[in-house]
């Protein structure tokens, strides 16, 4: 189906949205992105996503021709123009166009694309039965080399390698560790576990993406009166947890029932996880 796409500073038909072969995003992965969900025609946590996008851009010194409010306005307008209700909004910004890596030779503005697409979701059975996860050999990037809080397109070669590893053994997700072997995150999701009624999740400084869904889930757990501890954990903590779950724009909240072939708890989605999934649905509905 034909649809509108926002490209640079105008709305064009998707088949007319072409990018240069000299785009720095294509040549070097020199850009950033956001994946946002729309529910009932409204972009979920749009401000949080746009703020994260602008933080990523600032860190990479990529300049935008408009401010955050105007950018959010373009996302909302595109949703209206495409008359979509529940969809995946993809925002990609690259430094712009020049062959050669020196950014001073970039001509014109950053390349900016916003599109709305169909969501590809985990099957319903995975929410009911839970996901099996394996630890992959590919580590998350060391923050001193590639700051994970920058959602850069280039960084995702690591996550894609990790996903390939998980796919090869038929796992639903791949768990990535830090260089030191601490639990970081999955290839496209943040990770949480439950032990004795307390919820634990890796601290941001370890080299994880500070997920928008992670933030929402921490708020919801707070509303539910459940303590959330951000810290440094090993796989032992997950193997011996009562429950575990993953969060992300794509997965929302999904139970994780196995890690490296070991059952977590009794190997079924846990009661707190199931309660949280319901609470997340209610939270989304009232946004
Ligand atoms: N960690 C990583 C490495 C991610 O890529 C998350 C955590 C969860 O963050 P959010 O803000 O979504 O709660 C992500 C999210 C895509 C796509 O295009 C990737 C993500 C989200 C949406 C779309 O594949 N990654």
XYZ file of C-alpha atoms and ligand atoms in Angstrom:
312
model
C 0.000 0.000 0.000
C 1.242 3.429 -0.890
C 1.768 5.779 2.031
C 3.386 9.034 3.044
C 6.921 9.248 4.347
C 8.596 12.261 5.918
C 11.914 12.862 4.127
C 14.248 15.699 5.199
C 11.669 18.452 5.437
C 8.761 17.325 3.312
C 6.103 14.665 3.028
C 6.539 12.452 -0.033
C 4.989 9.237 -1.314
C 6.939 6.200 -0.135
C 7.937 5.178 -3.668
C 9.396 8.656 -4.181
C 11.475 8.554 -1.005
C 14.998 7.940 -2.304
C 18.308 8.240 -0.504
C 21.731 9.045 -1.911
C 24.294 6.266 -2.299
C 26.688 8.743 -0.589
C 24.583 9.034 2.518
C 26.805 8.693 5.609
C 24.251 6.406 7.195
C 24.671 3.988 4.300
C 28.422 4.433 3.939
C 29.419 4.359 7.615
C 26.380 3.684 9.806
C 26.841 7.317 10.832
C 23.403 8.034 12.179
C 20.828 7.313 14.844
C 17.359 5.856 14.986
C 14.269 5.376 17.103
C 11.548 2.757 16.987
C 8.266 4.033 18.386
C 4.906 2.344 18.750
C 1.561 3.937 18.086
C -1.502 2.728 19.923
C -4.931 4.014 18.882
C -3.380 6.578 16.579
C -1.130 8.045 19.297
C 2.633 7.637 19.490
C 3.471 6.028 22.854
C 5.990 8.014 24.948
C 6.731 10.260 21.981
C 8.468 12.899 24.100
C 10.769 10.280 25.656
C 11.696 8.902 22.216
C 12.298 12.350 20.719
C 14.367 13.370 23.751
C 16.471 10.213 23.383
C 16.866 10.869 19.653
C 18.085 14.411 20.285
C 20.486 13.207 23.007
C 21.937 10.689 20.536
C 22.232 13.409 17.879
C 23.886 15.835 20.252
C 26.467 13.243 21.296
C 27.301 12.470 17.653
C 27.283 16.190 16.747
C 24.609 15.819 14.100
C 22.581 19.010 13.734
C 18.840 19.087 13.124
C 17.062 21.831 11.179
C 14.182 21.905 13.688
C 13.612 21.495 17.409
C 12.136 18.603 19.372
C 8.583 19.965 19.453
C 8.557 20.474 15.680
C 9.993 17.008 15.175
C 7.318 15.421 17.368
C 4.745 17.385 15.345
C 5.992 15.733 12.138
C 5.612 12.263 13.703
C 2.037 13.090 14.736
C 1.186 14.577 11.350
C 2.502 11.495 9.531
C 0.328 9.231 11.693
C -2.683 11.333 10.692
C -1.772 11.411 6.996
C -1.326 7.631 6.851
C -4.507 7.085 8.887
C -2.824 4.400 10.937
C -3.853 3.463 14.415
C -1.511 0.733 15.687
C 1.820 0.750 13.950
C 5.584 0.946 14.206
C 7.059 4.385 13.608
C 10.636 4.298 12.421
C 12.748 7.441 12.707
C 16.200 7.452 11.146
C 18.596 10.382 10.970
C 22.012 10.253 9.348
C 24.696 12.911 9.213
C 24.022 13.688 5.548
C 25.692 13.246 2.202
C 29.355 13.049 1.254
C 31.764 10.356 0.118
C 34.665 10.196 2.532
C 34.365 10.163 6.264
C 35.224 13.772 7.083
C 31.985 15.383 8.304
C 33.137 18.864 7.308
C 32.496 17.871 3.699
C 28.814 17.127 4.295
C 26.707 19.261 2.010
C 23.333 20.386 3.225
C 21.398 19.028 6.142
C 21.171 15.716 7.934
C 19.087 13.042 6.227
C 15.833 12.613 8.172
C 13.296 9.873 7.547
C 10.079 9.065 9.381
C 7.938 6.155 8.233
C 4.994 4.204 9.591
C 5.013 0.457 9.114
C 3.220 -2.652 10.172
C 4.371 -4.091 13.453
C 5.950 -7.502 13.413
C 5.288 -9.043 16.791
C 6.238 -12.137 18.681
C 3.453 -14.721 18.293
C 0.761 -14.687 21.003
C 1.896 -18.113 22.220
C 5.239 -16.636 23.295
C 3.448 -14.221 25.638
C 1.513 -17.147 27.089
C 4.367 -19.657 27.290
C 7.373 -17.367 27.550
C 10.562 -16.933 25.615
C 13.703 -19.062 25.652
C 16.870 -17.020 25.702
C 20.490 -18.016 25.162
C 23.639 -16.160 26.072
C 25.490 -15.161 22.918
C 29.225 -14.729 22.417
C 28.875 -11.202 21.016
C 29.321 -8.722 23.863
C 27.745 -5.289 24.165
C 30.136 -2.541 23.096
C 32.392 -1.055 25.717
C 30.936 2.413 26.508
C 34.419 3.899 26.149
C 34.379 2.871 22.494
C 30.729 3.051 21.522
C 28.386 4.640 24.054
C 25.283 2.422 24.119
C 23.049 5.286 25.224
C 23.542 6.617 21.697
C 21.051 4.643 19.630
C 23.375 4.728 16.641
C 22.629 2.665 13.565
C 26.298 1.597 13.409
C 26.138 0.007 16.855
C 23.486 -2.405 15.675
C 25.914 -4.534 13.663
C 26.812 -6.041 17.073
C 23.165 -6.648 17.951
C 22.515 -8.189 14.548
C 25.486 -10.535 14.994
C 24.068 -11.482 18.391
C 20.610 -12.061 16.894
C 22.107 -14.360 14.244
C 23.697 -16.415 17.021
C 20.356 -16.695 18.830
C 18.524 -17.563 15.606
C 20.986 -20.364 14.878
C 19.970 -22.217 18.015
C 16.281 -21.381 17.665
C 16.180 -19.076 20.687
C 13.674 -16.232 20.945
C 16.309 -13.746 22.055
C 20.045 -13.533 22.692
C 21.395 -12.318 26.018
C 24.393 -10.033 25.612
C 26.937 -9.626 28.402
C 29.360 -6.820 29.099
C 33.063 -7.298 28.394
C 33.419 -8.327 32.057
C 30.687 -10.931 31.773
C 27.887 -9.078 33.570
C 24.303 -9.240 32.310
C 23.600 -6.302 29.979
C 20.558 -6.673 27.718
C 19.103 -8.662 24.847
C 19.567 -7.740 21.195
C 16.443 -5.569 21.101
C 15.105 -5.650 24.660
C 16.024 -4.808 28.238
C 16.049 -7.583 30.816
C 14.514 -7.856 34.312
C 14.296 -10.631 36.890
C 12.286 -11.180 40.050
C 13.632 -12.664 43.286
C 11.620 -12.791 46.513
C 9.182 -10.130 45.317
C 11.875 -7.604 44.331
C 12.553 -6.724 40.683
C 16.137 -6.331 39.416
C 17.471 -4.877 36.175
C 20.991 -4.014 34.964
C 22.114 -0.456 35.698
C 22.403 1.913 32.735
C 26.144 2.540 33.178
C 26.891 -1.104 32.294
C 26.400 -0.319 28.644
C 22.725 -0.825 27.887
C 20.188 1.184 26.003
C 17.989 3.046 28.485
C 14.793 1.650 27.043
C 11.671 3.755 26.955
C 9.653 0.632 27.817
C 12.131 -0.105 30.646
C 11.380 3.372 32.020
C 7.615 2.845 31.714
C 7.859 -0.562 33.434
C 9.895 0.906 36.316
C 7.130 3.554 36.756
C 4.392 0.908 36.646
C 6.193 -1.314 39.176
C 6.516 1.765 41.400
C 2.755 2.324 41.134
C 2.265 -1.349 42.059
C 4.397 -0.800 45.178
C 7.140 -3.165 43.986
C 10.767 -2.350 44.671
C 13.048 -2.125 41.620
C 16.812 -2.439 42.086
C 19.224 -1.374 39.339
C 22.579 -3.071 39.724
C 25.284 -5.374 38.424
C 24.280 -9.007 37.963
C 25.656 -12.230 36.543
C 23.886 -15.060 34.755
C 23.792 -16.901 38.100
C 21.232 -14.319 39.288
C 19.046 -15.107 36.286
C 19.450 -18.897 36.532
C 18.300 -18.774 40.152
C 15.590 -16.110 39.756
C 11.903 -16.747 40.449
C 10.796 -15.015 37.219
C 12.255 -13.009 34.377
C 10.901 -10.836 31.589
C 12.063 -8.628 28.738
C 10.864 -5.162 27.751
C 11.068 -3.247 24.497
C 9.048 -1.283 21.981
C 8.619 -4.396 19.828
C 8.039 -6.977 22.568
C 6.345 -4.691 25.143
C 6.602 -6.975 28.217
C 7.306 -10.633 27.448
C 8.021 -13.462 29.918
C 11.416 -15.162 29.711
C 11.203 -18.721 30.977
C 14.563 -20.250 30.073
C 18.151 -19.095 29.913
C 20.816 -21.369 28.429
C 18.415 -24.341 28.680
C 17.851 -23.784 32.430
C 14.271 -23.132 33.482
C 13.750 -19.888 35.349
C 11.538 -20.575 38.369
C 9.133 -23.309 37.343
C 9.703 -22.607 33.637
C 6.359 -20.828 33.213
C 5.583 -17.106 33.059
C 5.556 -15.930 36.675
C 2.635 -14.326 38.551
C 4.314 -10.934 38.917
C 5.214 -10.938 35.211
C 1.623 -11.747 34.251
C 0.334 -8.975 36.530
C 2.815 -6.568 34.989
C 1.719 -7.486 31.447
C -1.879 -6.588 32.389
C -0.743 -3.398 34.133
C 1.291 -2.420 31.062
C -1.780 -2.843 28.819
C -3.808 -0.641 31.184
C -0.977 1.938 31.296
C -0.840 2.083 27.493
C -4.628 2.426 27.258
C -4.622 5.497 29.504
C -1.823 7.335 27.652
N 17.974 -2.631 24.170
C 18.263 -2.610 22.871
C 19.613 -3.010 22.425
C 17.300 -2.190 21.943
O 17.605 -2.153 20.647
C 15.747 -1.899 23.766
C 16.757 -2.288 24.629
C 14.424 -1.487 24.321
O 14.267 -0.087 24.216
P 12.824 0.584 24.043
O 13.103 2.043 24.060
O 12.266 0.109 22.760
O 12.021 0.142 25.210
C 16.007 -1.831 22.385
C 14.941 -1.416 21.434
C 14.123 -2.142 15.403
C 13.746 -1.733 16.771
O 14.000 -1.348 14.471
C 14.636 -1.900 17.813
C 14.269 -1.516 19.088
C 13.032 -0.971 19.326
C 12.133 -0.798 18.267
C 12.498 -1.192 16.982
O 14.556 -3.278 15.247
N 15.190 -1.710 20.086
